[in-house]
PDB file of N, CA, C and O in Angstrom:
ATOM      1  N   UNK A   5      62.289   5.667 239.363  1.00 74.00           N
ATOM      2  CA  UNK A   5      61.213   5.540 238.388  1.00 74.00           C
ATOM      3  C   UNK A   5      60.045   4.797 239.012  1.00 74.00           C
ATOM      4  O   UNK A   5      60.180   4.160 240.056  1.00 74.00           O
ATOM      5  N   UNK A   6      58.794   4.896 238.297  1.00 85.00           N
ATOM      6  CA  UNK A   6      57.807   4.034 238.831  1.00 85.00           C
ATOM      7  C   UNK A   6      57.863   2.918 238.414  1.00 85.00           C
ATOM      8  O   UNK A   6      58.581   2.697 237.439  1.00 85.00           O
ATOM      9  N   UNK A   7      57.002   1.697 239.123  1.00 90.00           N
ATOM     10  CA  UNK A   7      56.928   0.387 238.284  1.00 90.00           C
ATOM     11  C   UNK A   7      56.668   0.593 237.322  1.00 90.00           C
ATOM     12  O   UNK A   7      56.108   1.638 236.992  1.00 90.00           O
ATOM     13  N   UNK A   8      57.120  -0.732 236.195  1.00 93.00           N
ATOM     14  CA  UNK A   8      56.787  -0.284 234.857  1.00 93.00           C
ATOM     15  C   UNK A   8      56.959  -1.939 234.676  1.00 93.00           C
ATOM     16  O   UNK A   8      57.255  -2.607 235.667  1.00 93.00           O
ATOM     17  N   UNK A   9      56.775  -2.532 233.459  1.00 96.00           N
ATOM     18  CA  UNK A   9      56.212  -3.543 232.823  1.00 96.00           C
ATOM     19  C   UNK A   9      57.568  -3.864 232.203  1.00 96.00           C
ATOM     20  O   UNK A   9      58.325  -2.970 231.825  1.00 96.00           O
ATOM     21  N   UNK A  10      57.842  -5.097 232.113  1.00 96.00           N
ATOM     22  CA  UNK A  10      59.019  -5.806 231.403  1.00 96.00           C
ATOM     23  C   UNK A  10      58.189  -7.121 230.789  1.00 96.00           C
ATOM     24  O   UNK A  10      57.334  -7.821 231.331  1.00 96.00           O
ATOM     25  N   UNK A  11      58.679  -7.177 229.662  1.00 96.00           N
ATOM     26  CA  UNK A  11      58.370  -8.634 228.971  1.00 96.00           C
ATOM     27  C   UNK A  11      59.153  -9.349 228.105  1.00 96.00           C
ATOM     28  O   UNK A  11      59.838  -8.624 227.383  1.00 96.00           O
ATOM     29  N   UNK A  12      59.286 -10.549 227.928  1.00 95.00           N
ATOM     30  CA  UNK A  12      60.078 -11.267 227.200  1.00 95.00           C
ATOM     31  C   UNK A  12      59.350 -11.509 225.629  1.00 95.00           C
ATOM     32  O   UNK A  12      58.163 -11.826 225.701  1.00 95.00           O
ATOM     33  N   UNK A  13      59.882 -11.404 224.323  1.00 95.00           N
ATOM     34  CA  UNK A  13      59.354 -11.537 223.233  1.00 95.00           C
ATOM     35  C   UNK A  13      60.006 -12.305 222.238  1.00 95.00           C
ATOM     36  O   UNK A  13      61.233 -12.305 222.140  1.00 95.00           O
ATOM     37  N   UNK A  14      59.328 -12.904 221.555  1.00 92.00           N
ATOM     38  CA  UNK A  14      59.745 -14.256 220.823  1.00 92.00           C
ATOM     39  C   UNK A  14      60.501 -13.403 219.387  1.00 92.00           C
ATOM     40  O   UNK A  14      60.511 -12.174 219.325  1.00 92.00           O
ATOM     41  N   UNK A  15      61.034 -14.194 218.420  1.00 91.00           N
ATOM     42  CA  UNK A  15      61.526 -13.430 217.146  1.00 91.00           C
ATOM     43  C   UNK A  15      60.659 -12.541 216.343  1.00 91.00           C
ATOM     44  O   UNK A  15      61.123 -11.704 215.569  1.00 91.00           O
ATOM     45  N   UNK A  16      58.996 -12.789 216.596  1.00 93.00           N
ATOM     46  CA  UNK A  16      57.828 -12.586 215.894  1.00 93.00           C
ATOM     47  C   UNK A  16      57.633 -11.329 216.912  1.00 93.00           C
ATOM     48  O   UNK A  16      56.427 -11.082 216.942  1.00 93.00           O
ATOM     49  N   UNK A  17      58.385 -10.403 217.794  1.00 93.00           N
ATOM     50  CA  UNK A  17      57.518  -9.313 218.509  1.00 93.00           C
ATOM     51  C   UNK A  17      56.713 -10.261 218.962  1.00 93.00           C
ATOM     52  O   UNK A  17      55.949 -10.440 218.013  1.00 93.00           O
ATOM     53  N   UNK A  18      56.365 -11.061 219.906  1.00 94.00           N
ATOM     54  CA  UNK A  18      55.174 -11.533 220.157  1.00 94.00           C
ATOM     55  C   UNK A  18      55.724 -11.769 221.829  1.00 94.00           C
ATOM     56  O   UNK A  18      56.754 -12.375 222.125  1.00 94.00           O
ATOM     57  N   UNK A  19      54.611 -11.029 222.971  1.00 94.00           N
ATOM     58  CA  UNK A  19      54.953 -11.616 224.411  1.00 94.00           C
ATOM     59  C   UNK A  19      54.871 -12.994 224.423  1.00 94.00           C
ATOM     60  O   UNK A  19      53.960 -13.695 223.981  1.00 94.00           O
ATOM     61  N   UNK A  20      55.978 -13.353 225.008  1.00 92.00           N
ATOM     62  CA  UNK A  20      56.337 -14.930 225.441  1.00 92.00           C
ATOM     63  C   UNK A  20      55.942 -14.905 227.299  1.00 92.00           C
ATOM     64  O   UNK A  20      55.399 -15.759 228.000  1.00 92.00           O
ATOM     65  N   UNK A  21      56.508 -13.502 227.642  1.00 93.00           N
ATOM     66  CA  UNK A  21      56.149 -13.552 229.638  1.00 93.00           C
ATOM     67  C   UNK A  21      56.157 -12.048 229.724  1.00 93.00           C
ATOM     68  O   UNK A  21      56.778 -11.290 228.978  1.00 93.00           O
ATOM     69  N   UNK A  22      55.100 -11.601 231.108  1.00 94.00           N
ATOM     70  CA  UNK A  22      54.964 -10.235 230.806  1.00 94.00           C
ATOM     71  C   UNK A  22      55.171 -10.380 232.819  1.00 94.00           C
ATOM     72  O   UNK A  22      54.661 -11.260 233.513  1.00 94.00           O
ATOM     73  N   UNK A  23      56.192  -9.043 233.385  1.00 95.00           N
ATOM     74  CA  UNK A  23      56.117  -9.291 234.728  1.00 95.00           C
ATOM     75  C   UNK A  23      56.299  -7.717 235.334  1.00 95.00           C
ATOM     76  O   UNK A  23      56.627  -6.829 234.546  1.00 95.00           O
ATOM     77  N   UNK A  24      56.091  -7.433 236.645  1.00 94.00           N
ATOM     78  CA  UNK A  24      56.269  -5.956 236.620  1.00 94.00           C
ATOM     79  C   UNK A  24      57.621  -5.382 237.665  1.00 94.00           C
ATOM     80  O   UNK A  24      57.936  -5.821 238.771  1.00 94.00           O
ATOM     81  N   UNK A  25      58.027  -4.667 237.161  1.00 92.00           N
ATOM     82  CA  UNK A  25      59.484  -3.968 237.815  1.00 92.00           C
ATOM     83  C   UNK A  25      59.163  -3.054 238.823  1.00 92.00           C
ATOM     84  O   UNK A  25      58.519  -2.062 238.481  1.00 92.00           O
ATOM     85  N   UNK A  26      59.491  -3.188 240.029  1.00 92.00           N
ATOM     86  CA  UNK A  26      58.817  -2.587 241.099  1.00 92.00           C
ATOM     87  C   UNK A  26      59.804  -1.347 240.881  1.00 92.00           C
ATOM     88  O   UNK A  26      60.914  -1.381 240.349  1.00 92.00           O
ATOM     89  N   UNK A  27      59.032  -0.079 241.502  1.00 90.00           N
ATOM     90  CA  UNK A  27      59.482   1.471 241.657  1.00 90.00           C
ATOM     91  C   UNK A  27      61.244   1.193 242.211  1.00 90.00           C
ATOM     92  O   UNK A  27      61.663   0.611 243.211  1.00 90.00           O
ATOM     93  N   UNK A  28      61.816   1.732 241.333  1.00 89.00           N
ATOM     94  CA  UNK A  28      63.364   2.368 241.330  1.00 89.00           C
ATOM     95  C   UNK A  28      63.771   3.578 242.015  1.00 89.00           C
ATOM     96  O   UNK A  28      63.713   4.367 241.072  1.00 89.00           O
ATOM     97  N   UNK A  29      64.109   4.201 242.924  1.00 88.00           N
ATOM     98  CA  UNK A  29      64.636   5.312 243.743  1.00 88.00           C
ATOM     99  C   UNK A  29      65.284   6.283 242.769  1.00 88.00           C
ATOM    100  O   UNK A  29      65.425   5.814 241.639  1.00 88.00           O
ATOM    101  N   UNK A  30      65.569   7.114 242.887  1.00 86.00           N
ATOM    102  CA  UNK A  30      66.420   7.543 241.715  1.00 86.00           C
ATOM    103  C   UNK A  30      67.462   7.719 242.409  1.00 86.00           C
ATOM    104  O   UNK A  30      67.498   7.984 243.611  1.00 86.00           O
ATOM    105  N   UNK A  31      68.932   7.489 241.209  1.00 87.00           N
ATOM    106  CA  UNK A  31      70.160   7.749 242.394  1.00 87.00           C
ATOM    107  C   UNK A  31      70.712   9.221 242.629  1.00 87.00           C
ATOM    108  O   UNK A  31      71.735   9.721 242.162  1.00 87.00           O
ATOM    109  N   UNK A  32      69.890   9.708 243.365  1.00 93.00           N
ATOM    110  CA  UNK A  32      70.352  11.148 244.124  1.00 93.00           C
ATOM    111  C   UNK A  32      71.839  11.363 244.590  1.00 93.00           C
ATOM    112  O   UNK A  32      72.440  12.436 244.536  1.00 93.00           O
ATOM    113  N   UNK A  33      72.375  10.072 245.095  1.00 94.00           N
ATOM    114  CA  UNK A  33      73.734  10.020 245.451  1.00 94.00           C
ATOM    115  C   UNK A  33      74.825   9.385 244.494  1.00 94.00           C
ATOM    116  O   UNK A  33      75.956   8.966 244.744  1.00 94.00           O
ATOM    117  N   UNK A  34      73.862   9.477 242.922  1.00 94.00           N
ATOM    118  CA  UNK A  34      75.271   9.366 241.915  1.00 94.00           C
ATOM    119  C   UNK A  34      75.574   7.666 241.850  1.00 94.00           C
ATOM    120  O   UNK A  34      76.356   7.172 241.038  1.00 94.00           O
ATOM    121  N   UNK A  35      74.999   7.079 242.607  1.00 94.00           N
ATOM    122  CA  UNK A  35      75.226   5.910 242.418  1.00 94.00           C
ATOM    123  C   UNK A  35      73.860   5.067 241.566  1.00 94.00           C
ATOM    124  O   UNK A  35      72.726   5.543 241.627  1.00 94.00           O
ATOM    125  N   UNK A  36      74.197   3.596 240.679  1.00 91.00           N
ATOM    126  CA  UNK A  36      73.422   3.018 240.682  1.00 91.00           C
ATOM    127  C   UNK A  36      72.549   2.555 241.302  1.00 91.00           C
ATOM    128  O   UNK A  36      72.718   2.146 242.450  1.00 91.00           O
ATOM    129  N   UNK A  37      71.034   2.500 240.471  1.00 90.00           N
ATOM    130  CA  UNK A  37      70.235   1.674 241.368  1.00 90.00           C
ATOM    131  C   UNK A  37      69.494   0.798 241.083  1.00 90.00           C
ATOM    132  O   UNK A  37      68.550   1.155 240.378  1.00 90.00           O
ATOM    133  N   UNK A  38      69.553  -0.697 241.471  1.00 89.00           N
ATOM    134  CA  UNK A  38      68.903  -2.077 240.454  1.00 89.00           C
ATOM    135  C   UNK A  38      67.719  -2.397 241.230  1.00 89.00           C
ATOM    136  O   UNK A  38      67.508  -1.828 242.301  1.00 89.00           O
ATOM    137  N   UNK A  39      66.742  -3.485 240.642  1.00 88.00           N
ATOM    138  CA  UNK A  39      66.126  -4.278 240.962  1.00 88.00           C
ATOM    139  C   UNK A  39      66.035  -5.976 239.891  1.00 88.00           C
ATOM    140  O   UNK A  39      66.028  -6.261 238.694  1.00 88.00           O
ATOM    141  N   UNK A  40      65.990  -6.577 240.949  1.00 90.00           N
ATOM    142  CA  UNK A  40      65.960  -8.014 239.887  1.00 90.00           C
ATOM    143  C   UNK A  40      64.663  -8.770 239.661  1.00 90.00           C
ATOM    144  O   UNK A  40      64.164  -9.185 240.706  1.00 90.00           O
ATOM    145  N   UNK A  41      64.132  -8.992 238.772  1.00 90.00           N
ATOM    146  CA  UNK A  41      62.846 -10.080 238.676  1.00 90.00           C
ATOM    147  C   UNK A  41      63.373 -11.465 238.064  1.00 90.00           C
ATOM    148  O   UNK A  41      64.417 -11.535 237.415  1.00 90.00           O
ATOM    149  N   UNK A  42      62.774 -12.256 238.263  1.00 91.00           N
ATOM    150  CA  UNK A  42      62.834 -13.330 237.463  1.00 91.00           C
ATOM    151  C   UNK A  42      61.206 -14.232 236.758  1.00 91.00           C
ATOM    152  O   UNK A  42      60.108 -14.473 237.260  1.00 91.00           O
ATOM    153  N   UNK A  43      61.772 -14.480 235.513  1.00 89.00           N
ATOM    154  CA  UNK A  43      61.033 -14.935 234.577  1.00 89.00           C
ATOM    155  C   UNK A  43      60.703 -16.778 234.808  1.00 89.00           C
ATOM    156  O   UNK A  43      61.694 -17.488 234.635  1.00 89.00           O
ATOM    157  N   UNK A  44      59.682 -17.333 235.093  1.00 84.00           N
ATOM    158  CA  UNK A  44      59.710 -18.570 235.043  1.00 84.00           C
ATOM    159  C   UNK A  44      59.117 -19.036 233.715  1.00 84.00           C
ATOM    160  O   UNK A  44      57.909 -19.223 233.571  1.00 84.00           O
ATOM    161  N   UNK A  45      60.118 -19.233 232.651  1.00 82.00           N
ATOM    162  CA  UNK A  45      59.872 -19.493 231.575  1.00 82.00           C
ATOM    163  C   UNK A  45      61.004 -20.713 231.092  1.00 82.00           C
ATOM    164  O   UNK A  45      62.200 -20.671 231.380  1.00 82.00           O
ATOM    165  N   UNK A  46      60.600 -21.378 230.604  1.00 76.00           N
ATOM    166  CA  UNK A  46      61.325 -22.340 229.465  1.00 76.00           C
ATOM    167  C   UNK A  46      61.223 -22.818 228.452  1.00 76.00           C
ATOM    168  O   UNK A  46      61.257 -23.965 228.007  1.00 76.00           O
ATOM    169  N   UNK A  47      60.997 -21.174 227.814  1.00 76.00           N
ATOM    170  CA  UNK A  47      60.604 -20.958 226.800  1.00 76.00           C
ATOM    171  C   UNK A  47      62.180 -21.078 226.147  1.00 76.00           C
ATOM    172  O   UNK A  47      63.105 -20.729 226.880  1.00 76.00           O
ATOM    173  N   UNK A  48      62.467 -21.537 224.864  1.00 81.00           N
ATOM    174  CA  UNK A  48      63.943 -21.480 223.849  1.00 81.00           C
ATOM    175  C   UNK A  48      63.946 -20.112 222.844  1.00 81.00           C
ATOM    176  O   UNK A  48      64.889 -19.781 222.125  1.00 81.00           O
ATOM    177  N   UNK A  49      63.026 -19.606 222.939  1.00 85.00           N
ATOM    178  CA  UNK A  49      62.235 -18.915 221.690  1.00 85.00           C
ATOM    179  C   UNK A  49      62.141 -17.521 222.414  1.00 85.00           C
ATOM    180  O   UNK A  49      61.146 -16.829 222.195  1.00 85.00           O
ATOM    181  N   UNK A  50      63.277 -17.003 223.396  1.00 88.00           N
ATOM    182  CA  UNK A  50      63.236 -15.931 223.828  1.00 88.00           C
ATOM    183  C   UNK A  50      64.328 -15.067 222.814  1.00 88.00           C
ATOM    184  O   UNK A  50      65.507 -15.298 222.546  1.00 88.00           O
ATOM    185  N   UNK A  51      63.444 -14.022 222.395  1.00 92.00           N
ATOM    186  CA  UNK A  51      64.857 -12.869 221.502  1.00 92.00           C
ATOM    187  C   UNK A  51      65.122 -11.925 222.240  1.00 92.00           C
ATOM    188  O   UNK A  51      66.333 -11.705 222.262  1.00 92.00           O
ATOM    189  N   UNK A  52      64.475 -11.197 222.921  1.00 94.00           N
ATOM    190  CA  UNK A  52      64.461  -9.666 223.445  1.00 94.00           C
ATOM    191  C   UNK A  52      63.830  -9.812 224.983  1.00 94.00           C
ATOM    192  O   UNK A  52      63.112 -10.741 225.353  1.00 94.00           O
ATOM    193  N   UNK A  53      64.218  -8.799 225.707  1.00 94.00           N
ATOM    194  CA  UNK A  53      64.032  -8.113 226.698  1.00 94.00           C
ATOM    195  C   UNK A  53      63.587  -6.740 226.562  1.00 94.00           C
ATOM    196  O   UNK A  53      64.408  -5.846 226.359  1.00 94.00           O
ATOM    197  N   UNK A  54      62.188  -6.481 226.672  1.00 96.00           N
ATOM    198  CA  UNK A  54      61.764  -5.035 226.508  1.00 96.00           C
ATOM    199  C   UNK A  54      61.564  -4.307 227.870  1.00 96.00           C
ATOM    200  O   UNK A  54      61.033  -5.112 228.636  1.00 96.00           O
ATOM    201  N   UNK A  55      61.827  -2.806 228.637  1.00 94.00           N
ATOM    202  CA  UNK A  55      61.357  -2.184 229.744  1.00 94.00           C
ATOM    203  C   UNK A  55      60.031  -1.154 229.285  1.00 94.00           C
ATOM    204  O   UNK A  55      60.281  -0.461 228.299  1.00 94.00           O
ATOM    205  N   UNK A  56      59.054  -1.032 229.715  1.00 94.00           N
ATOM    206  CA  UNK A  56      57.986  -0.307 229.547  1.00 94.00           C
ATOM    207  C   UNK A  56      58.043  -0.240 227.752  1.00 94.00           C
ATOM    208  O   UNK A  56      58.547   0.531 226.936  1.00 94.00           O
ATOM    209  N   UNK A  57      56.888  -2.031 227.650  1.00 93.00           N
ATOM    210  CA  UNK A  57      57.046  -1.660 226.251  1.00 93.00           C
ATOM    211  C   UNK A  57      55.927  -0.850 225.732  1.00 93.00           C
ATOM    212  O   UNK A  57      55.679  -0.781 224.528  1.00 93.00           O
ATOM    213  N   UNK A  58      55.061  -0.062 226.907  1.00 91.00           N
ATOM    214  CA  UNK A  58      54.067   0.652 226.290  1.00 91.00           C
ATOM    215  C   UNK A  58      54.681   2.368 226.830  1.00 91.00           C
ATOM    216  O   UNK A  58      53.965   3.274 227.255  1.00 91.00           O
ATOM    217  N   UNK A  59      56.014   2.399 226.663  1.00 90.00           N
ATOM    218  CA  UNK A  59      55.826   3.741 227.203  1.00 90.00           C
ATOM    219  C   UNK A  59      55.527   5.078 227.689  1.00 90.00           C
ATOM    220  O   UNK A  59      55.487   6.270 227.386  1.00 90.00           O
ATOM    221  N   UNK A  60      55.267   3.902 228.958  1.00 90.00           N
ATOM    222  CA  UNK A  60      54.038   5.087 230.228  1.00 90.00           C
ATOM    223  C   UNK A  60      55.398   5.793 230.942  1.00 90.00           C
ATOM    224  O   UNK A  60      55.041   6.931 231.246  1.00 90.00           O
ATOM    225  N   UNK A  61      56.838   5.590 231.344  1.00 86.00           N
ATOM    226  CA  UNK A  61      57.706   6.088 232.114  1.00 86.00           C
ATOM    227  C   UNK A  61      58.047   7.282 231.372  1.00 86.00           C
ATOM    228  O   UNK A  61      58.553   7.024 230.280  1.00 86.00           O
ATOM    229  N   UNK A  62      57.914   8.588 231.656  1.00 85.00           N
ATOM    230  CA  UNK A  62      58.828   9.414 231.345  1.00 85.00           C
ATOM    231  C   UNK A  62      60.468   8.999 231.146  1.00 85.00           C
ATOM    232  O   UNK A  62      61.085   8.288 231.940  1.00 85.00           O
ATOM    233  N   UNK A  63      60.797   9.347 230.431  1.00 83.00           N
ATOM    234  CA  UNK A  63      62.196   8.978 230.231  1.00 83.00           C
ATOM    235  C   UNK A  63      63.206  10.006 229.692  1.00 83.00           C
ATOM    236  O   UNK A  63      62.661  10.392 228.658  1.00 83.00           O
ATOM    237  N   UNK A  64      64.334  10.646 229.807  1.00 83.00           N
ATOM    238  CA  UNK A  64      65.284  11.466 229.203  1.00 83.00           C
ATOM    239  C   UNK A  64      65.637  10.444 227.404  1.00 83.00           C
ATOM    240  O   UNK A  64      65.653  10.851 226.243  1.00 83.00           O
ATOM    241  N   UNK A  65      65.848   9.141 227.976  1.00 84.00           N
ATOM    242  CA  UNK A  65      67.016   8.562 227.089  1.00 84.00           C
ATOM    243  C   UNK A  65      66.207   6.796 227.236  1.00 84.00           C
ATOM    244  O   UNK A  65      66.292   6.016 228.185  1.00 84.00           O
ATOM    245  N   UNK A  66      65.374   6.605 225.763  1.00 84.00           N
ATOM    246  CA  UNK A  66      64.352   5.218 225.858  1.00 84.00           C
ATOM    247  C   UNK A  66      65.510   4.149 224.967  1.00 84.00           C
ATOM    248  O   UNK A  66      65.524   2.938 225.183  1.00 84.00           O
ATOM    249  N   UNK A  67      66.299   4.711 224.116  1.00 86.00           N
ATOM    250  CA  UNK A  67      66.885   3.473 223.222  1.00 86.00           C
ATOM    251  C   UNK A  67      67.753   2.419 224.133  1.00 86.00           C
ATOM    252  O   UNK A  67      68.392   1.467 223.686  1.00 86.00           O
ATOM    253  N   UNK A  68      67.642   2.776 225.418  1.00 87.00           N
ATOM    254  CA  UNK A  68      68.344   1.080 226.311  1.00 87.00           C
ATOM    255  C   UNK A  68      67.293   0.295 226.870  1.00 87.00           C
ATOM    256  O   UNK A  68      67.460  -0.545 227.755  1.00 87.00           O
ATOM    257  N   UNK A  69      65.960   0.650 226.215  1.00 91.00           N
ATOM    258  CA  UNK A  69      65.083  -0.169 227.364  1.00 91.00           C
ATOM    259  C   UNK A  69      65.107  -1.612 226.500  1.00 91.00           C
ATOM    260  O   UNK A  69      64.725  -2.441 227.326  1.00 91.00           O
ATOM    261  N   UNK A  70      65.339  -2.224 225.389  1.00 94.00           N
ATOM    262  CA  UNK A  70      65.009  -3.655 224.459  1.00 94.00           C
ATOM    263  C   UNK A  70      66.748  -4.507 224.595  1.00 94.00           C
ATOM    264  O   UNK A  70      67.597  -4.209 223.755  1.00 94.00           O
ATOM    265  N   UNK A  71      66.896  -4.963 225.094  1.00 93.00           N
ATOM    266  CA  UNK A  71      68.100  -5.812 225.016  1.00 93.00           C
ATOM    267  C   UNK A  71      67.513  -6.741 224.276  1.00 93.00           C
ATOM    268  O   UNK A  71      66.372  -7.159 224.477  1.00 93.00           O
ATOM    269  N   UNK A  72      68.460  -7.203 223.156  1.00 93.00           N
ATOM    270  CA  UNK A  72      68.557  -8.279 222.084  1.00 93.00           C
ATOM    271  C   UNK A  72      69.458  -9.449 222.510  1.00 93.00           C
ATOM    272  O   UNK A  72      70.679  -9.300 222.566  1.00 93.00           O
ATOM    273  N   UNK A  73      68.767 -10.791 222.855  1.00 88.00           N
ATOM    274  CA  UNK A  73      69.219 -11.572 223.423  1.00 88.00           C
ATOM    275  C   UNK A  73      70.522 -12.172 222.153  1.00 88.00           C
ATOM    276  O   UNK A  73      71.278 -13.101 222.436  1.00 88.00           O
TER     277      UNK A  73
END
């Protein structure tokens, strides 16, 4: 996939940290494929994890991009 935008959001939908996910390979060979960022926040008031919350990525399958903390 291409880079795409990840952000952290408070209970209110509201960005708490916004950072960008560098281009993903696709796995041609069936296997997974990750990348890691990290957030320098200490913030308490984190709910969610969103991936491309303006969805620019083409996608087959979008309902795994929001993890609910």
């Amino acid at each position: 996939s291409e880079e795409t935008e990840v952000v952290l959001k408070d209970k209110k939908g509201r960005i708490v940290a916004r950072k960008t996910l560098p281009a993903i390979s696709a796995p041609n060979d069936l296997l997974p494929k990750t990348a890691r960022i990290t957030f320098d926040t200490n913030s308490k008031n984190i709910y969610s994890i969103e991936i491309d919350p303006g969805n620019k990525v083409k996608e087959i399958y979008k309902n795994n991009n929001t993890v609910v903390l």
